[in-house]
Each structure stands twice: as structure tokens, then as C-alpha cells.
Amino acid sequence: MRKFFTAFILGSLWMLTSIAAQAQGVSGTVKDANGEALIGVSVTVKGTFIGTTTDVNGRFSLKPDFGRGNVVLLFSYVGYKTQELEVSSGQSNIELTLEESTLMADEVIVSASRVEERVLETPVTVESIGIKQLETQPSSEIFSSLGRFKGVDVNQSSFLITVLSTRGFNSAKSERIIQIADGIDYQSPSLNLYAGNIGGIPELDIESVDIIYGANSALYGANAFNGVVVTNSKDPFKYPGLTVSLRGGERSLLDGQLRFAAKIGNRFAVKILASYITANDFIGEDDTPRSQLIVTNNNPFGDGRNWDAIHRHGELSLAANINAGTVIGLNPMGQPITLGSLGFSGTLYTRFF
């Protein structure tokens, strides 16, 4: 009985010693490179939920479980590198210095919805058109191809100028639609209109075109009452290299474009664009009468109802005739001055184009 009691006491003492060893606390101080205390540093035991934070003096204290040996403490703080430190039971007065780290953030995307969204998830109607879709329909001006898509009206007001409209408000000068190239409004400040894509991104550098219809584009301002046309250029990081395009056609059309993009390292790239386009525009040849009123008969076809001051080109010549024997004055001797037969005449030249 006495042996059993002695064994029981020894076992109890061993258990108490083990429990005391497992509950041994660890404490210390966390500072920066200048020796100043860091407040709010997260201190956790790796692989467990045991943790704490440093106080105003940069000190911490916690009681990890040392039942399986030494433990590893994780020290983490915003703007500093996360560090690990292996500690043993009963270790105190730990002094740790955290190293500063550079915060590498991802690129920031600013959109009208204030959050990045996929086209299928946007609350508004967006028509996203790739450059391959636009190139399937040949045209002198790339925006002419947009007329094939729903809700878009195209007004070819000139050989090289295409005016876009949505919601049925089609005119030669659409004021209620905004055209943006890489976030920049390229409306002509003097004319207050968009000359197609002449002032936008060259065709070689267009990656896609997004069309936002009607009042869905209200976030772009009051001028976007009928919609917004957003042209996106190619990223030089994704599309490096040299591209040259040259084409010609009727009306002396000549269109030359050049694009050069190069990636210099992982954070810098350069892109050079150049374009030149010229053509002879169409001249009106419509002689159809526009009024029932009888006006001056100056139509080359003999129709006196079609006086068109816009398309009328010509010259006006004077005519005069002086009969022989006409007295035009006296000479210094007081004798009359007479002229012989003198005359000149011209023909009214009128031509319709």
C-alpha cells in the first residue's frame, strides 16, 4: 500500500511538472529599424489559433503549448516583412526587429460602374466589338462597319467622315453621343462634333470598340444622352512589333498607317503611331427640281425651277457696245472727241456639278 501511495505521488508530481512546462509563457518586444516600438504587430503561433498583438510599448505575451517541443512564432505587420522565430519553453525578453518591405499593388482599374465587371455582368447594355469583326466589312472609314450592329445608325456625311447615332436620333451631326478613345473625349472643340474616327485611334491600333446605348451611359455625363462609343487601343505589352498598312481606292483614296510597339523590361513599353489619309470627296450632281416656283432659267437642261446656289459654279461677264461717232468729250483745243465702233461682250457661264 505504501509503495502504491509513493508511486501515485511521484506520478502526480510528474504531471504537474509537465503541465507547468506546457503553460510556460513567452514574452518580448517588437521594434522597427530605428528602435521604435511597433504597435499592433500580429504575433501568432504557427499552425494554431493562438495569438496576440503588441501593446503601445511594442510588448507581447502569450502562452503557447510546448508539449511537443519548440514552437514557431509568426510576426506580421503592414508595411513590414513577415518573420518567423523559433522559441523554446520559458524564453522571455525576446527582442525582434522587423524589416520594412515595399508594397507591390496590382494595377487599378477605374470604370463607370466603379468596380471591375465582366460584360455579361454589367447592369447596362454594352456591345463589345472586336477589331476582327470590324475588318470583315471593307469600308473607307472603320466606323462605317458599326452600322451592322444593333441600335447603331450610320450617317456617311462625307467620304471619310462617318457620324454615329443610337436610339434612332440619326443626323449629320449627332450631339448626344460621346466618342472616347482610351478614356479621352476627342470631340473637335471648334466644330463641336466628331469627324468619325479621323481624330481617334488609327485602325492598326484598335483592339475593340464598346458601345453603351441610350440612358445607360448616364455616368458619362449629360452629353451621353444617346450613348457612348469607347475605342480601346492595343496594349504595347501584349502586341509588340512593327505593323504597316497601305491601301488605295477610288476618288484618289490613299490611306497609310504605321504602328510600332516595343516592351522594355516588365514595367515600361513604348508605342509610336502614325497615319495619313486623303481622298477627293464627292461633288453634288443632282439637278432634280426642288421647287415649283419659276425662277431664272439657268439650268443647263432648260428646267427653270432648279436654282441651286450651293452646287452652282460659274462666272458672270459684262457686255457693252459703243456706236460709231459717239462723242465722249472735248480736247484742249475745244474740238469734240469721237469714237469709232467699239464693243465687247461676254457670255454668262453657268455649270452645274
Short mmCIF file of C-alpha atoms in Angstrom, two decimals:
data_model
loop_
_atom_site.label_atom_id
_atom_site.label_comp_id
_atom_site.label_asym_id
_atom_site.label_seq_id
_atom_site.Cartn_x
_atom_site.Cartn_y
_atom_site.Cartn_z
CA MET A 1 0.00 0.00 0.00
CA ARG A 2 2.86 2.30 0.90
CA LYS A 3 4.56 1.58 -2.47
CA PHE A 4 1.37 2.38 -4.36
CA PHE A 5 0.94 5.66 -2.49
CA THR A 6 4.56 6.62 -3.23
CA ALA A 7 4.10 5.83 -6.95
CA PHE A 8 0.91 7.90 -7.02
CA ILE A 9 2.66 10.92 -5.51
CA LEU A 10 5.55 10.65 -8.00
CA GLY A 11 3.14 10.39 -10.93
CA SER A 12 1.20 13.43 -9.75
CA LEU A 13 4.39 15.46 -9.43
CA TRP A 14 5.43 14.46 -12.98
CA MET A 15 2.05 15.52 -14.39
CA LEU A 16 2.19 18.87 -12.60
CA THR A 17 5.70 19.45 -13.93
CA SER A 18 4.58 18.60 -17.47
CA ILE A 19 1.55 20.91 -17.26
CA ALA A 20 3.69 23.72 -15.89
CA ALA A 21 6.17 23.27 -18.73
CA GLN A 22 3.40 23.31 -21.34
CA ALA A 23 1.88 26.50 -19.92
CA GLN A 24 5.16 28.39 -19.77
CA GLY A 25 4.69 31.92 -21.16
CA VAL A 26 6.70 33.71 -23.85
CA SER A 27 7.14 37.48 -23.94
CA GLY A 28 9.16 40.05 -25.81
CA THR A 29 9.29 43.36 -27.69
CA VAL A 30 8.95 44.17 -31.40
CA LYS A 31 10.66 47.25 -32.86
CA ASP A 32 11.48 48.77 -36.24
CA ALA A 33 14.90 49.53 -37.72
CA ASN A 34 15.03 52.83 -35.82
CA GLY A 35 14.46 51.12 -32.50
CA GLU A 36 10.93 52.45 -32.07
CA ALA A 37 8.22 50.18 -30.72
CA LEU A 38 5.66 48.88 -33.22
CA ILE A 39 2.08 48.94 -32.04
CA GLY A 40 -0.41 46.30 -33.18
CA VAL A 41 2.01 43.74 -34.59
CA SER A 42 0.27 40.39 -35.01
CA VAL A 43 2.03 37.58 -33.09
CA THR A 44 0.67 34.07 -33.67
CA VAL A 45 1.83 30.52 -33.05
CA LYS A 46 2.36 28.89 -36.43
CA GLY A 47 -0.22 26.21 -37.20
CA THR A 48 -2.55 27.21 -34.34
CA PHE A 49 -5.15 29.84 -33.49
CA ILE A 50 -3.15 31.11 -30.52
CA GLY A 51 -2.06 34.71 -30.96
CA THR A 52 -1.92 38.25 -29.67
CA THR A 53 -0.85 41.78 -30.67
CA THR A 54 1.76 44.15 -29.31
CA ASP A 55 0.73 46.97 -26.99
CA VAL A 56 1.66 50.67 -27.09
CA ASN A 57 5.16 49.77 -25.93
CA GLY A 58 5.59 47.09 -28.57
CA ARG A 59 5.44 44.29 -25.99
CA PHE A 60 3.60 40.99 -26.32
CA SER A 61 2.98 37.97 -24.13
CA LEU A 62 1.33 34.62 -24.86
CA LYS A 63 1.31 31.05 -23.60
CA PRO A 64 1.85 28.52 -26.40
CA ASP A 65 1.75 24.76 -25.94
CA PHE A 66 5.28 23.34 -25.66
CA GLY A 67 4.03 19.77 -25.20
CA ARG A 68 5.66 18.72 -28.49
CA GLY A 69 8.79 20.82 -28.20
CA ASN A 70 9.69 24.25 -29.50
CA VAL A 71 7.15 26.41 -31.34
CA VAL A 72 7.45 28.94 -34.15
CA LEU A 73 6.05 32.46 -33.76
CA LEU A 74 4.87 34.47 -36.76
CA PHE A 75 5.27 38.27 -36.66
CA SER A 76 3.35 40.23 -39.32
CA TYR A 77 2.68 43.94 -39.76
CA VAL A 78 1.52 46.12 -42.66
CA GLY A 79 4.50 47.58 -44.50
CA TYR A 80 6.96 45.10 -42.97
CA LYS A 81 8.16 41.65 -43.94
CA THR A 82 6.59 38.71 -42.12
CA GLN A 83 9.17 36.97 -39.95
CA GLU A 84 9.31 33.63 -38.16
CA LEU A 85 11.09 32.97 -34.86
CA GLU A 86 11.55 29.62 -33.12
CA VAL A 87 11.25 29.85 -29.33
CA SER A 88 11.62 27.34 -26.53
CA SER A 89 9.79 26.93 -23.26
CA GLY A 90 10.42 29.66 -20.75
CA GLN A 91 12.09 32.02 -23.21
CA SER A 92 11.38 35.65 -22.38
CA ASN A 93 12.60 39.14 -23.16
CA ILE A 94 12.59 38.42 -26.89
CA GLU A 95 13.62 41.42 -28.96
CA LEU A 96 12.72 41.31 -32.64
CA THR A 97 13.34 43.94 -35.32
CA LEU A 98 11.02 43.88 -38.36
CA GLU A 99 12.33 44.85 -41.78
CA GLU A 100 10.38 47.24 -43.98
CA SER A 101 9.01 45.95 -47.28
CA THR A 102 7.79 47.60 -50.48
CA LEU A 103 4.09 47.16 -51.05
CA MET A 104 3.53 45.95 -54.63
CA ALA A 105 -0.08 46.64 -55.53
CA ASP A 106 -1.84 45.45 -58.67
CA GLU A 107 -2.97 47.89 -61.35
CA VAL A 108 -6.03 49.98 -60.51
CA ILE A 109 -8.91 49.80 -62.98
CA VAL A 110 -11.36 52.72 -62.99
CA SER A 111 -14.68 52.08 -64.70
CA ALA A 112 -18.03 53.80 -64.89
CA SER A 113 -19.58 51.23 -62.56
CA ARG A 114 -16.80 51.91 -60.03
CA VAL A 115 -15.98 48.19 -59.90
CA GLU A 116 -14.41 45.90 -62.47
CA GLU A 117 -17.08 43.80 -64.15
CA ARG A 118 -17.42 41.36 -66.96
CA VAL A 119 -19.56 42.46 -69.89
CA LEU A 120 -22.17 39.81 -69.10
CA GLU A 121 -22.47 41.07 -65.51
CA THR A 122 -22.83 44.80 -66.18
CA PRO A 123 -26.24 46.32 -65.31
CA VAL A 124 -26.33 48.17 -68.65
CA THR A 125 -26.38 47.09 -72.28
CA VAL A 126 -22.86 47.00 -73.71
CA GLU A 127 -21.99 45.86 -77.22
CA SER A 128 -18.34 44.81 -77.31
CA ILE A 129 -16.94 44.52 -80.84
CA GLY A 130 -13.50 43.16 -81.67
CA ILE A 131 -11.32 44.52 -84.44
CA LYS A 132 -11.71 41.28 -86.42
CA GLN A 133 -15.46 41.85 -86.63
CA LEU A 134 -14.95 45.38 -87.93
CA GLU A 135 -12.44 44.31 -90.57
CA THR A 136 -14.83 41.79 -92.15
CA GLN A 137 -16.69 44.62 -93.89
CA PRO A 138 -14.45 46.73 -96.15
CA SER A 139 -15.00 50.46 -95.93
CA SER A 140 -13.08 53.68 -96.37
CA GLU A 141 -13.60 54.52 -92.70
CA ILE A 142 -13.70 51.86 -89.99
CA PHE A 143 -16.68 53.33 -88.14
CA SER A 144 -18.82 52.66 -91.22
CA SER A 145 -18.79 48.99 -90.20
CA LEU A 146 -20.59 49.76 -86.93
CA GLY A 147 -23.86 50.18 -88.83
CA ARG A 148 -24.18 46.36 -88.98
CA PHE A 149 -24.69 46.12 -85.22
CA LYS A 150 -27.94 46.58 -83.36
CA GLY A 151 -29.01 50.03 -82.31
CA VAL A 152 -26.34 51.88 -84.31
CA ASP A 153 -27.21 54.27 -87.14
CA VAL A 154 -24.52 55.46 -89.52
CA ASN A 155 -24.66 58.69 -91.49
CA GLN A 156 -22.00 58.93 -94.18
CA SER A 157 -21.84 62.72 -94.30
CA SER A 158 -18.57 62.65 -96.23
CA PHE A 159 -16.29 60.20 -97.98
CA LEU A 160 -14.08 59.95 -94.89
CA ILE A 161 -16.42 61.12 -92.13
CA THR A 162 -18.93 58.78 -90.51
CA VAL A 163 -21.39 60.14 -87.95
CA LEU A 164 -22.71 57.60 -85.43
CA SER A 165 -26.08 57.75 -83.71
CA THR A 166 -28.09 55.49 -81.43
CA ARG A 167 -31.71 55.30 -80.31
CA GLY A 168 -32.89 56.43 -83.76
CA PHE A 169 -31.67 60.03 -83.50
CA ASN A 170 -29.86 59.90 -86.81
CA SER A 171 -28.49 63.11 -88.27
CA ALA A 172 -25.42 64.51 -89.98
CA LYS A 173 -24.31 65.97 -86.64
CA SER A 174 -25.16 63.89 -83.59
CA GLU A 175 -24.59 65.97 -80.45
CA ARG A 176 -25.96 63.48 -77.94
CA ILE A 177 -23.44 60.70 -78.36
CA ILE A 178 -19.89 60.71 -76.99
CA GLN A 179 -16.87 59.08 -78.64
CA ILE A 180 -13.97 58.22 -76.34
CA ALA A 181 -10.55 56.83 -77.19
CA ASP A 182 -8.70 55.31 -74.22
CA GLY A 183 -10.73 57.46 -71.85
CA ILE A 184 -10.19 60.72 -73.79
CA ASP A 185 -13.04 62.60 -75.47
CA TYR A 186 -11.76 63.59 -78.92
CA GLN A 187 -14.57 65.92 -79.97
CA SER A 188 -13.45 68.82 -82.15
CA PRO A 189 -13.55 71.88 -79.84
CA SER A 190 -14.14 74.37 -82.66
CA LEU A 191 -16.80 72.46 -84.60
CA ASN A 192 -18.38 70.69 -81.61
CA LEU A 193 -18.67 67.41 -83.49
CA TYR A 194 -16.89 64.10 -84.08
CA ALA A 195 -15.31 63.70 -87.51
CA GLY A 196 -15.73 59.94 -87.49
CA ASN A 197 -12.53 58.25 -86.41
CA ILE A 198 -10.21 60.80 -88.02
CA GLY A 199 -9.41 62.27 -84.62
CA GLY A 200 -9.37 58.91 -82.87
CA ILE A 201 -7.11 55.87 -82.78
CA PRO A 202 -5.65 54.63 -86.08
CA GLU A 203 -7.19 51.41 -87.33
CA LEU A 204 -3.97 49.44 -86.82
CA ASP A 205 -4.02 50.16 -83.08
CA ILE A 206 -7.70 49.44 -82.35
CA GLU A 207 -8.26 46.37 -80.19
CA SER A 208 -12.02 46.67 -79.61
CA VAL A 209 -14.96 49.07 -79.63
CA ASP A 210 -17.56 49.16 -76.84
CA ILE A 211 -20.97 50.73 -77.43
CA ILE A 212 -23.18 51.73 -74.49
CA TYR A 213 -26.70 52.54 -75.58
CA GLY A 214 -29.02 55.33 -74.52
CA ALA A 215 -29.56 56.44 -70.96
CA ASN A 216 -27.42 53.54 -69.73
CA SER A 217 -24.45 55.84 -70.33
CA ALA A 218 -25.64 58.47 -67.83
CA LEU A 219 -22.47 58.05 -65.76
CA TYR A 220 -20.55 59.68 -68.62
CA GLY A 221 -22.44 62.97 -68.28
CA ALA A 222 -25.36 64.80 -69.86
CA ASN A 223 -23.86 64.79 -73.36
CA ALA A 224 -24.05 60.99 -73.41
CA PHE A 225 -27.85 61.05 -73.57
CA ASN A 226 -27.93 58.80 -76.63
CA GLY A 227 -24.92 56.64 -75.86
CA VAL A 228 -21.16 56.29 -75.70
CA VAL A 229 -18.71 54.76 -78.18
CA VAL A 230 -15.49 53.69 -76.45
CA THR A 231 -12.48 52.79 -78.61
CA ASN A 232 -9.78 50.71 -76.90
CA SER A 233 -6.21 50.66 -78.20
CA LYS A 234 -3.80 47.74 -78.18
CA ASP A 235 -1.54 47.26 -75.18
CA PRO A 236 2.14 47.51 -76.24
CA PHE A 237 2.98 44.79 -73.70
CA LYS A 238 0.60 42.35 -75.42
CA TYR A 239 1.03 43.49 -79.03
CA PRO A 240 4.70 44.39 -79.67
CA GLY A 241 6.22 44.68 -83.13
CA LEU A 242 6.02 46.73 -86.33
CA THR A 243 2.88 46.89 -88.47
CA VAL A 244 2.48 48.89 -91.69
CA SER A 245 -0.67 49.29 -93.77
CA LEU A 246 -1.10 50.99 -97.15
CA ARG A 247 -4.23 50.99 -99.27
CA GLY A 248 -5.80 52.99 -102.07
CA GLY A 249 -9.07 53.21 -103.94
CA GLU A 250 -11.45 55.35 -105.94
CA ARG A 251 -11.68 59.12 -105.51
CA SER A 252 -7.87 59.19 -105.11
CA LEU A 253 -8.12 57.44 -101.75
CA LEU A 254 -4.75 56.94 -100.08
CA ASP A 255 -4.53 55.59 -96.54
CA GLY A 256 -1.20 54.85 -94.87
CA GLN A 257 -0.74 53.74 -91.26
CA LEU A 258 2.22 52.69 -89.12
CA ARG A 259 2.38 51.18 -85.66
CA PHE A 260 5.50 50.31 -83.69
CA ALA A 261 5.45 48.93 -80.15
CA ALA A 262 8.28 47.59 -78.03
CA LYS A 263 8.47 46.27 -74.49
CA ILE A 264 11.43 47.46 -72.44
CA GLY A 265 11.57 45.34 -69.31
CA ASN A 266 8.49 44.33 -67.35
CA ARG A 267 7.28 47.80 -66.42
CA PHE A 268 7.99 50.06 -69.41
CA ALA A 269 6.88 49.98 -73.03
CA VAL A 270 6.85 52.41 -75.94
CA LYS A 271 4.35 52.79 -78.79
CA ILE A 272 4.58 55.02 -81.88
CA LEU A 273 1.60 55.63 -84.19
CA ALA A 274 1.38 57.48 -87.49
CA SER A 275 -1.43 57.73 -90.02
CA TYR A 276 -2.22 59.70 -93.17
CA ILE A 277 -5.43 59.56 -95.19
CA THR A 278 -6.60 61.63 -98.13
CA ALA A 279 -9.32 61.41 -100.77
CA ASN A 280 -11.36 63.58 -103.12
CA ASP A 281 -14.87 63.95 -101.78
CA PHE A 282 -17.99 63.61 -103.89
CA ILE A 283 -19.44 66.72 -105.57
CA GLY A 284 -23.19 67.12 -105.94
CA GLU A 285 -24.61 66.34 -109.38
CA ASP A 286 -28.28 66.38 -108.57
CA ASP A 287 -30.33 68.55 -110.97
CA THR A 288 -33.69 67.38 -109.72
CA PRO A 289 -36.13 70.32 -109.27
CA ARG A 290 -36.60 71.26 -105.62
CA SER A 291 -39.22 73.97 -106.01
CA GLN A 292 -42.35 74.56 -108.08
CA LEU A 293 -41.61 78.29 -108.27
CA ILE A 294 -40.43 79.65 -111.61
CA VAL A 295 -37.02 81.27 -111.21
CA THR A 296 -34.25 82.35 -113.56
CA ASN A 297 -33.74 79.79 -116.25
CA ASN A 298 -30.14 78.88 -115.56
CA ASN A 299 -30.41 75.11 -115.57
CA PRO A 300 -28.36 73.65 -118.42
CA PHE A 301 -31.18 71.20 -119.06
CA GLY A 302 -33.70 74.01 -119.60
CA ASP A 303 -35.63 73.50 -116.38
CA GLY A 304 -36.39 76.86 -114.80
CA ARG A 305 -37.36 75.50 -111.41
CA ASN A 306 -33.98 74.39 -110.12
CA TRP A 307 -31.78 77.23 -108.98
CA ASP A 308 -29.31 75.64 -106.58
CA ALA A 309 -26.94 78.20 -105.07
CA ILE A 310 -24.99 75.52 -103.22
CA HIS A 311 -23.99 73.44 -106.22
CA ARG A 312 -23.84 76.34 -108.72
CA HIS A 313 -20.40 77.23 -110.12
CA GLY A 314 -19.69 79.76 -112.90
CA GLU A 315 -18.75 83.32 -113.79
CA LEU A 316 -20.62 86.47 -114.75
CA SER A 317 -19.29 88.59 -117.66
CA LEU A 318 -20.38 92.14 -118.62
CA ALA A 319 -21.19 93.26 -122.14
CA ALA A 320 -21.14 96.78 -123.69
CA ASN A 321 -21.45 98.25 -127.24
CA ILE A 322 -20.48 101.80 -128.35
CA ASN A 323 -21.78 103.00 -131.70
CA ALA A 324 -19.54 104.77 -134.20
CA GLY A 325 -19.47 108.60 -133.95
CA THR A 326 -20.14 108.76 -130.25
CA VAL A 327 -18.81 111.99 -128.68
CA ILE A 328 -17.18 111.36 -125.35
CA GLY A 329 -15.73 114.85 -124.65
CA LEU A 330 -13.62 117.81 -125.88
CA ASN A 331 -9.91 118.09 -126.40
CA PRO A 332 -7.79 121.04 -125.10
CA MET A 333 -8.49 122.88 -128.39
CA GLY A 334 -12.22 122.66 -127.80
CA GLN A 335 -12.79 120.13 -130.53
CA PRO A 336 -15.10 117.15 -129.90
CA ILE A 337 -13.63 113.70 -129.37
CA THR A 338 -15.48 110.95 -131.21
CA LEU A 339 -15.02 107.18 -131.12
CA GLY A 340 -15.39 104.62 -133.80
CA SER A 341 -17.32 101.41 -133.39
CA LEU A 342 -16.21 99.73 -130.16
CA GLY A 343 -17.71 96.76 -128.48
CA PHE A 344 -17.01 93.84 -126.22
CA SER A 345 -19.27 91.15 -124.92
CA GLY A 346 -19.20 88.07 -122.72
CA THR A 347 -21.33 85.01 -122.25
CA LEU A 348 -22.88 84.11 -118.95
CA TYR A 349 -21.17 80.88 -117.95
CA THR A 350 -23.23 78.58 -115.77
CA ARG A 351 -22.39 75.00 -114.92
CA PHE A 352 -23.98 72.55 -112.55
CA PHE A 353 -21.87 69.96 -110.74
#
